[in-house]
PDB file of C-alpha atoms in Angstrom:
ATOM      1  CA  MET A   1     -11.039   2.197 -12.996  1.00 47.00           C
ATOM      2  CA  LYS A   2      -8.252  -0.149 -13.762  1.00 51.00           C
ATOM      3  CA  LYS A   3      -7.056   1.791 -16.788  1.00 53.00           C
ATOM      4  CA  LEU A   4      -7.269   4.814 -14.509  1.00 46.00           C
ATOM      5  CA  PHE A   5      -4.961   3.064 -11.722  1.00 47.00           C
ATOM      6  CA  ILE A   6      -2.417   1.832 -14.467  1.00 48.00           C
ATOM      7  CA  CYS A   7      -2.427   5.147 -16.088  1.00 49.00           C
ATOM      8  CA  LEU A   8      -1.708   6.841 -12.250  1.00 45.00           C
ATOM      9  CA  PHE A   9       0.948   3.925 -11.482  1.00 49.00           C
ATOM     10  CA  ALA A  10       3.040   4.494 -14.778  1.00 48.00           C
ATOM     11  CA  ALA A  11       2.913   8.378 -14.015  1.00 49.00           C
ATOM     12  CA  ALA A  12       4.608   7.609 -10.658  1.00 48.00           C
ATOM     13  CA  MET A  13       6.971   5.263 -11.857  1.00 48.00           C
ATOM     14  CA  SER A  14       8.056   7.708 -14.691  1.00 51.00           C
ATOM     15  CA  LEU A  15       7.977  10.312 -11.907  1.00 47.00           C
ATOM     16  CA  ALA A  16      10.059   8.255  -9.713  1.00 46.00           C
ATOM     17  CA  ALA A  17      12.691   7.119 -12.339  1.00 44.00           C
ATOM     18  CA  GLY A  18      13.324  11.110 -12.798  1.00 46.00           C
ATOM     19  CA  GLU A  19      13.718  11.525  -9.080  1.00 45.00           C
ATOM     20  CA  ALA A  20      15.777   8.442  -8.506  1.00 43.00           C
ATOM     21  CA  SER A  21      18.645  10.319 -10.445  1.00 41.00           C
ATOM     22  CA  ALA A  22      18.488  13.207  -8.302  1.00 43.00           C
ATOM     23  CA  GLN A  23      20.862  12.893  -5.083  1.00 39.00           C
ATOM     24  CA  GLU A  24      20.227  16.310  -3.466  1.00 38.00           C
ATOM     25  CA  LYS A  25      17.575  16.916  -0.678  1.00 45.00           C
ATOM     26  CA  THR A  26      14.841  19.403  -2.330  1.00 43.00           C
ATOM     27  CA  ALA A  27      12.030  20.997  -0.517  1.00 39.00           C
ATOM     28  CA  CYS A  28       9.703  18.125  -1.521  1.00 47.00           C
ATOM     29  CA  ASP A  29      11.753  15.335   0.099  1.00 53.00           C
ATOM     30  CA  ALA A  30       9.695  13.662   3.215  1.00 52.00           C
ATOM     31  CA  PRO A  31      10.337  14.382   6.470  1.00 58.00           C
ATOM     32  CA  GLU A  32      12.068  11.182   8.276  1.00 70.00           C
ATOM     33  CA  LYS A  33       9.382  11.171  11.010  1.00 85.00           C
ATOM     34  CA  GLY A  34       6.128  12.720  11.932  1.00 91.00           C
ATOM     35  CA  TRP A  35       2.424  12.935  12.007  1.00 95.00           C
ATOM     36  CA  TRP A  36       0.176  12.736   9.265  1.00 93.00           C
ATOM     37  CA  LEU A  37      -3.730  13.130   8.746  1.00 96.00           C
ATOM     38  CA  GLY A  38      -5.874  12.173   5.810  1.00 94.00           C
ATOM     39  CA  GLY A  39      -8.050   9.554   4.760  1.00 91.00           C
ATOM     40  CA  GLU A  40      -9.816   7.584   1.690  1.00 86.00           C
ATOM     41  CA  VAL A  41     -13.017   7.938  -0.003  1.00 84.00           C
ATOM     42  CA  GLY A  42     -14.777   5.080  -2.053  1.00 80.00           C
ATOM     43  CA  PHE A  43     -17.766   4.595  -4.102  1.00 81.00           C
ATOM     44  CA  TRP A  44     -19.100   1.418  -5.565  1.00 78.00           C
ATOM     45  CA  HIS A  45     -22.001   0.619  -7.639  1.00 80.00           C
ATOM     46  CA  THR A  46     -23.363  -2.674  -9.022  1.00 79.00           C
ATOM     47  CA  ASN A  47     -26.262  -3.988 -11.006  1.00 80.00           C
ATOM     48  CA  GLN A  48     -26.610  -7.573 -11.501  1.00 77.00           C
ATOM     49  CA  ASP A  49     -29.761  -9.545 -12.016  1.00 78.00           C
ATOM     50  CA  GLY A  50     -32.010  -6.723 -10.994  1.00 76.00           C
ATOM     51  CA  LEU A  51     -30.281  -5.979  -7.972  1.00 80.00           C
ATOM     52  CA  GLY A  52     -28.707  -2.355  -7.789  1.00 81.00           C
ATOM     53  CA  THR A  53     -26.140  -2.031  -4.819  1.00 82.00           C
ATOM     54  CA  ASN A  54     -24.466   1.419  -4.035  1.00 84.00           C
ATOM     55  CA  SER A  55     -22.067   1.891  -1.360  1.00 83.00           C
ATOM     56  CA  PHE A  56     -20.024   5.006  -0.015  1.00 87.00           C
ATOM     57  CA  THR A  57     -17.574   5.244   2.251  1.00 87.00           C
ATOM     58  CA  LEU A  58     -15.487   7.772   4.280  1.00 90.00           C
ATOM     59  CA  SER A  59     -12.470   6.707   6.363  1.00 91.00           C
ATOM     60  CA  PRO A  60     -10.506   9.371   8.145  1.00 95.00           C
ATOM     61  CA  GLU A  61      -6.985   8.336   9.147  1.00 94.00           C
ATOM     62  CA  VAL A  62      -4.033   9.372  11.504  1.00 96.00           C
ATOM     63  CA  GLY A  63      -0.544   8.059  11.503  1.00 95.00           C
ATOM     64  CA  TYR A  64       2.836   8.606  12.595  1.00 96.00           C
ATOM     65  CA  ASP A  65       6.143   7.728  10.641  1.00 93.00           C
ATOM     66  CA  PHE A  66       8.801   6.461  12.655  1.00 94.00           C
ATOM     67  CA  ASN A  67      11.345   6.529   9.959  1.00 91.00           C
ATOM     68  CA  LYS A  68      11.565   6.174   6.307  1.00 89.00           C
ATOM     69  CA  ARG A  69      10.668   2.508   6.279  1.00 92.00           C
ATOM     70  CA  TRP A  70       8.048   2.213   9.028  1.00 95.00           C
ATOM     71  CA  ALA A  71       5.044   3.851   9.889  1.00 95.00           C
ATOM     72  CA  ILE A  72       1.560   2.994  12.037  1.00 97.00           C
ATOM     73  CA  GLY A  73      -1.928   4.498  11.424  1.00 96.00           C
ATOM     74  CA  VAL A  74      -5.585   4.007  12.127  1.00 97.00           C
ATOM     75  CA  GLY A  75      -8.529   4.355   9.998  1.00 94.00           C
ATOM     76  CA  ILE A  76     -12.226   4.950  11.652  1.00 95.00           C
ATOM     77  CA  GLY A  77     -14.780   5.131   8.947  1.00 92.00           C
ATOM     78  CA  TYR A  78     -18.414   5.001   8.206  1.00 93.00           C
ATOM     79  CA  ALA A  79     -20.142   3.617   5.190  1.00 89.00           C
ATOM     80  CA  ILE A  80     -23.464   3.307   3.841  1.00 90.00           C
ATOM     81  CA  VAL A  81     -24.837   0.604   1.583  1.00 85.00           C
ATOM     82  CA  SER A  82     -28.139   0.975  -0.183  1.00 86.00           C
ATOM     83  CA  ALA A  83     -29.554  -2.166  -2.056  1.00 84.00           C
ATOM     84  CA  GLU A  84     -32.712  -2.145  -4.155  1.00 82.00           C
ATOM     85  CA  VAL A  85     -34.520  -4.835  -6.223  1.00 77.00           C
ATOM     86  CA  VAL A  86     -36.464  -3.725  -9.098  1.00 72.00           C
ATOM     87  CA  GLY A  87     -40.072  -2.839  -7.909  1.00 74.00           C
ATOM     88  CA  SER A  88     -39.276  -2.604  -4.310  1.00 78.00           C
ATOM     89  CA  GLU A  89     -38.296  -0.624  -1.607  1.00 80.00           C
ATOM     90  CA  PRO A  90     -34.430   0.036  -1.159  1.00 80.00           C
ATOM     91  CA  GLU A  91     -32.800  -1.521   1.975  1.00 86.00           C
ATOM     92  CA  ARG A  92     -30.088   0.553   3.668  1.00 89.00           C
ATOM     93  CA  ALA A  93     -27.177  -0.546   6.061  1.00 88.00           C
ATOM     94  CA  ASN A  94     -24.997   1.605   8.443  1.00 93.00           C
ATOM     95  CA  ILE A  95     -21.414   0.112   9.038  1.00 91.00           C
ATOM     96  CA  PHE A  96     -18.904   1.743  11.350  1.00 94.00           C
ATOM     97  CA  LEU A  97     -15.178   0.884  10.458  1.00 92.00           C
ATOM     98  CA  PHE A  98     -12.224   0.548  12.519  1.00 95.00           C
ATOM     99  CA  ALA A  99      -8.791  -0.306  11.190  1.00 94.00           C
ATOM    100  CA  PRO A 100      -5.472   0.175  12.836  1.00 97.00           C
ATOM    101  CA  TYR A 101      -2.231  -1.221  10.502  1.00 97.00           C
ATOM    102  CA  ALA A 102       1.568  -0.957  10.378  1.00 97.00           C
ATOM    103  CA  ARG A 103       3.167   0.043   7.181  1.00 96.00           C
ATOM    104  CA  TRP A 104       6.427  -1.012   5.544  1.00 96.00           C
ATOM    105  CA  LYS A 105       7.602   1.244   2.855  1.00 94.00           C
ATOM    106  CA  TYR A 106       9.706  -1.233   0.898  1.00 93.00           C
ATOM    107  CA  CYS A 107      10.431   1.176  -2.126  1.00 93.00           C
ATOM    108  CA  ASN A 108      11.281   4.863  -1.623  1.00 88.00           C
ATOM    109  CA  THR A 109      12.449   6.806  -4.725  1.00 87.00           C
ATOM    110  CA  GLY A 110      12.167  10.386  -4.101  1.00 83.00           C
ATOM    111  CA  ARG A 111       8.504  11.392  -4.390  1.00 90.00           C
ATOM    112  CA  VAL A 112       7.168   7.924  -4.898  1.00 93.00           C
ATOM    113  CA  SER A 113       6.885   5.179  -2.214  1.00 93.00           C
ATOM    114  CA  LEU A 114       5.307   1.558  -2.625  1.00 95.00           C
ATOM    115  CA  PHE A 115       4.187   0.085   0.592  1.00 96.00           C
ATOM    116  CA  LEU A 116       2.676  -2.761   2.188  1.00 96.00           C
ATOM    117  CA  ASP A 117      -0.053  -1.831   5.028  1.00 95.00           C
ATOM    118  CA  GLY A 118      -0.662  -4.922   7.369  1.00 96.00           C
ATOM    119  CA  GLY A 119      -3.481  -4.875   9.942  1.00 95.00           C
ATOM    120  CA  LEU A 120      -6.758  -5.863  11.136  1.00 94.00           C
ATOM    121  CA  GLY A 121     -10.173  -4.356  10.029  1.00 91.00           C
ATOM    122  CA  LEU A 122     -13.363  -4.325  12.088  1.00 94.00           C
ATOM    123  CA  ALA A 123     -16.934  -3.449  10.981  1.00 90.00           C
ATOM    124  CA  GLY A 124     -19.879  -3.339  13.111  1.00 92.00           C
ATOM    125  CA  GLY A 125     -23.212  -1.906  12.817  1.00 91.00           C
ATOM    126  CA  ASP A 126     -25.986  -3.293  10.285  1.00 88.00           C
ATOM    127  CA  MET A 127     -23.363  -5.431   9.056  1.00 83.00           C
ATOM    128  CA  ASP A 128     -20.246  -6.715  10.856  1.00 85.00           C
ATOM    129  CA  GLY A 129     -17.152  -8.811  10.470  1.00 88.00           C
ATOM    130  CA  VAL A 130     -13.397  -8.736  10.709  1.00 91.00           C
ATOM    131  CA  LYS A 131     -10.311  -9.110   8.232  1.00 89.00           C
ATOM    132  CA  VAL A 132      -6.844  -9.468   8.708  1.00 94.00           C
ATOM    133  CA  GLY A 133      -4.179  -9.202   6.047  1.00 94.00           C
ATOM    134  CA  ILE A 134      -2.108  -7.140   3.970  1.00 95.00           C
ATOM    135  CA  GLN A 135      -2.946  -4.234   1.387  1.00 92.00           C
ATOM    136  CA  PRO A 136      -0.349  -2.828  -1.315  1.00 94.00           C
ATOM    137  CA  GLY A 137      -0.021   0.889  -1.880  1.00 93.00           C
ATOM    138  CA  LEU A 138       1.397   3.705  -3.810  1.00 94.00           C
ATOM    139  CA  ALA A 139       2.002   7.056  -2.362  1.00 93.00           C
ATOM    140  CA  VAL A 140       3.135  10.206  -4.664  1.00 94.00           C
ATOM    141  CA  ARG A 141       4.470  13.324  -2.700  1.00 92.00           C
ATOM    142  CA  VAL A 142       3.316  16.429  -4.532  1.00 93.00           C
ATOM    143  CA  SER A 143       4.956  18.893  -2.039  1.00 91.00           C
ATOM    144  CA  LYS A 144       6.525  18.579   1.334  1.00 88.00           C
ATOM    145  CA  HIS A 145       3.375  18.143   3.092  1.00 92.00           C
ATOM    146  CA  VAL A 146       0.906  16.679   0.692  1.00 94.00           C
ATOM    147  CA  ARG A 147       0.589  13.115  -0.898  1.00 93.00           C
ATOM    148  CA  PHE A 148      -1.797  11.139  -2.745  1.00 93.00           C
ATOM    149  CA  GLN A 149      -2.184   7.704  -1.832  1.00 92.00           C
ATOM    150  CA  ALA A 150      -3.758   4.635  -3.568  1.00 90.00           C
ATOM    151  CA  HIS A 151      -4.599   1.052  -2.550  1.00 88.00           C
ATOM    152  CA  LEU A 152      -5.384  -1.951  -4.515  1.00 85.00           C
ATOM    153  CA  GLY A 153      -5.848  -5.425  -3.499  1.00 86.00           C
ATOM    154  CA  PHE A 154      -6.109  -7.655  -0.408  1.00 86.00           C
ATOM    155  CA  LEU A 155      -4.145 -10.836   0.760  1.00 91.00           C
ATOM    156  CA  GLY A 156      -5.371 -12.233   3.740  1.00 91.00           C
ATOM    157  CA  TYR A 157      -8.478 -13.708   5.868  1.00 91.00           C
ATOM    158  CA  CYS A 158     -12.062 -12.302   5.788  1.00 85.00           C
ATOM    159  CA  SER A 159     -15.024 -13.217   8.198  1.00 84.00           C
ATOM    160  CA  ASN A 160     -18.288 -11.238   6.754  1.00 73.00           C
ATOM    161  CA  TYR A 161     -16.304  -8.254   6.709  1.00 73.00           C
ATOM    162  CA  PHE A 162     -17.634  -5.342   4.798  1.00 62.00           C
ATOM    163  CA  ASN A 163     -15.737  -4.224   1.687  1.00 55.00           C
ATOM    164  CA  ASP A 164     -17.265  -1.322  -0.298  1.00 46.00           C
ATOM    165  CA  GLY A 165     -20.981  -3.138  -0.618  1.00 45.00           C
ATOM    166  CA  VAL A 166     -19.476  -6.480  -1.020  1.00 51.00           C
ATOM    167  CA  ASP A 167     -20.153  -8.547   2.061  1.00 50.00           C
ATOM    168  CA  ASP A 168     -17.565 -11.333   1.857  1.00 52.00           C
ATOM    169  CA  SER A 169     -18.512 -14.760   3.582  1.00 66.00           C
ATOM    170  CA  GLU A 170     -15.665 -16.625   5.664  1.00 76.00           C
ATOM    171  CA  GLY A 171     -12.438 -17.296   3.424  1.00 78.00           C
ATOM    172  CA  PHE A 172      -8.979 -16.405   2.653  1.00 82.00           C
ATOM    173  CA  GLY A 173      -6.931 -15.669  -0.466  1.00 82.00           C
ATOM    174  CA  LEU A 174      -5.803 -13.098  -2.823  1.00 83.00           C
ATOM    175  CA  ARG A 175      -8.124 -10.541  -4.188  1.00 77.00           C
ATOM    176  CA  PHE A 176      -7.226  -7.786  -6.868  1.00 75.00           C
ATOM    177  CA  SER A 177     -10.198  -6.270  -8.284  1.00 69.00           C
ATOM    178  CA  SER A 178     -11.280  -2.777  -9.189  1.00 66.00           C
ATOM    179  CA  SER A 179     -13.404  -3.015  -6.142  1.00 63.00           C
ATOM    180  CA  ASP A 180     -10.445  -2.785  -3.916  1.00 67.00           C
ATOM    181  CA  LEU A 181      -9.039   0.322  -5.425  1.00 76.00           C
ATOM    182  CA  LYS A 182      -9.080   3.108  -3.093  1.00 81.00           C
ATOM    183  CA  PHE A 183      -7.689   6.795  -3.296  1.00 85.00           C
ATOM    184  CA  GLY A 184      -6.495   9.059  -0.478  1.00 89.00           C
ATOM    185  CA  PHE A 185      -5.199  12.426   0.391  1.00 90.00           C
ATOM    186  CA  TYR A 186      -2.867  12.888   3.217  1.00 92.00           C
ATOM    187  CA  TYR A 187      -1.274  15.921   4.897  1.00 93.00           C
ATOM    188  CA  THR A 188       2.278  15.458   6.844  1.00 90.00           C
ATOM    189  CA  PHE A 189       3.114  17.792   9.889  1.00 87.00           C
TER     190      PHE A 189
END
């Protein structure tokens, strides 16, 4: 998974280098402001010491770009976590997620932008918790209205917050692992 992200990141950077030299506006240039709709999907599987865990997350999002640098958004999601010890019945948890954030796009080069999402995450249901922090990301615009996006990592504070099957106890710091990798698809109006 890390190799896939590195390959996608390298491809995006080479695309950005080619786009940076072009000064004219094209049909694929991002609008200065407007609404967007999309979301992220995540799946994570672990198997350690006879305990198998699967999680699936679906998180639709809506947001608004104020200009080329700033945007706000909110993700409202649902996750299912299933854990099974060898030889016993699986346990299942249903989790609802609410995550408002502000986005700062610190690097815009044609079709590619690098950004930081700073926000709050709330989880409730069979597992609950809160997180506050920053997630770095990369967006690649493939047409005037369509972009693909990826997040990797987290810097901040978590208190029993659901993170794709990993129940973090209370703590703070930097986490940069493949379990934090999420891909999304967005449509800009």
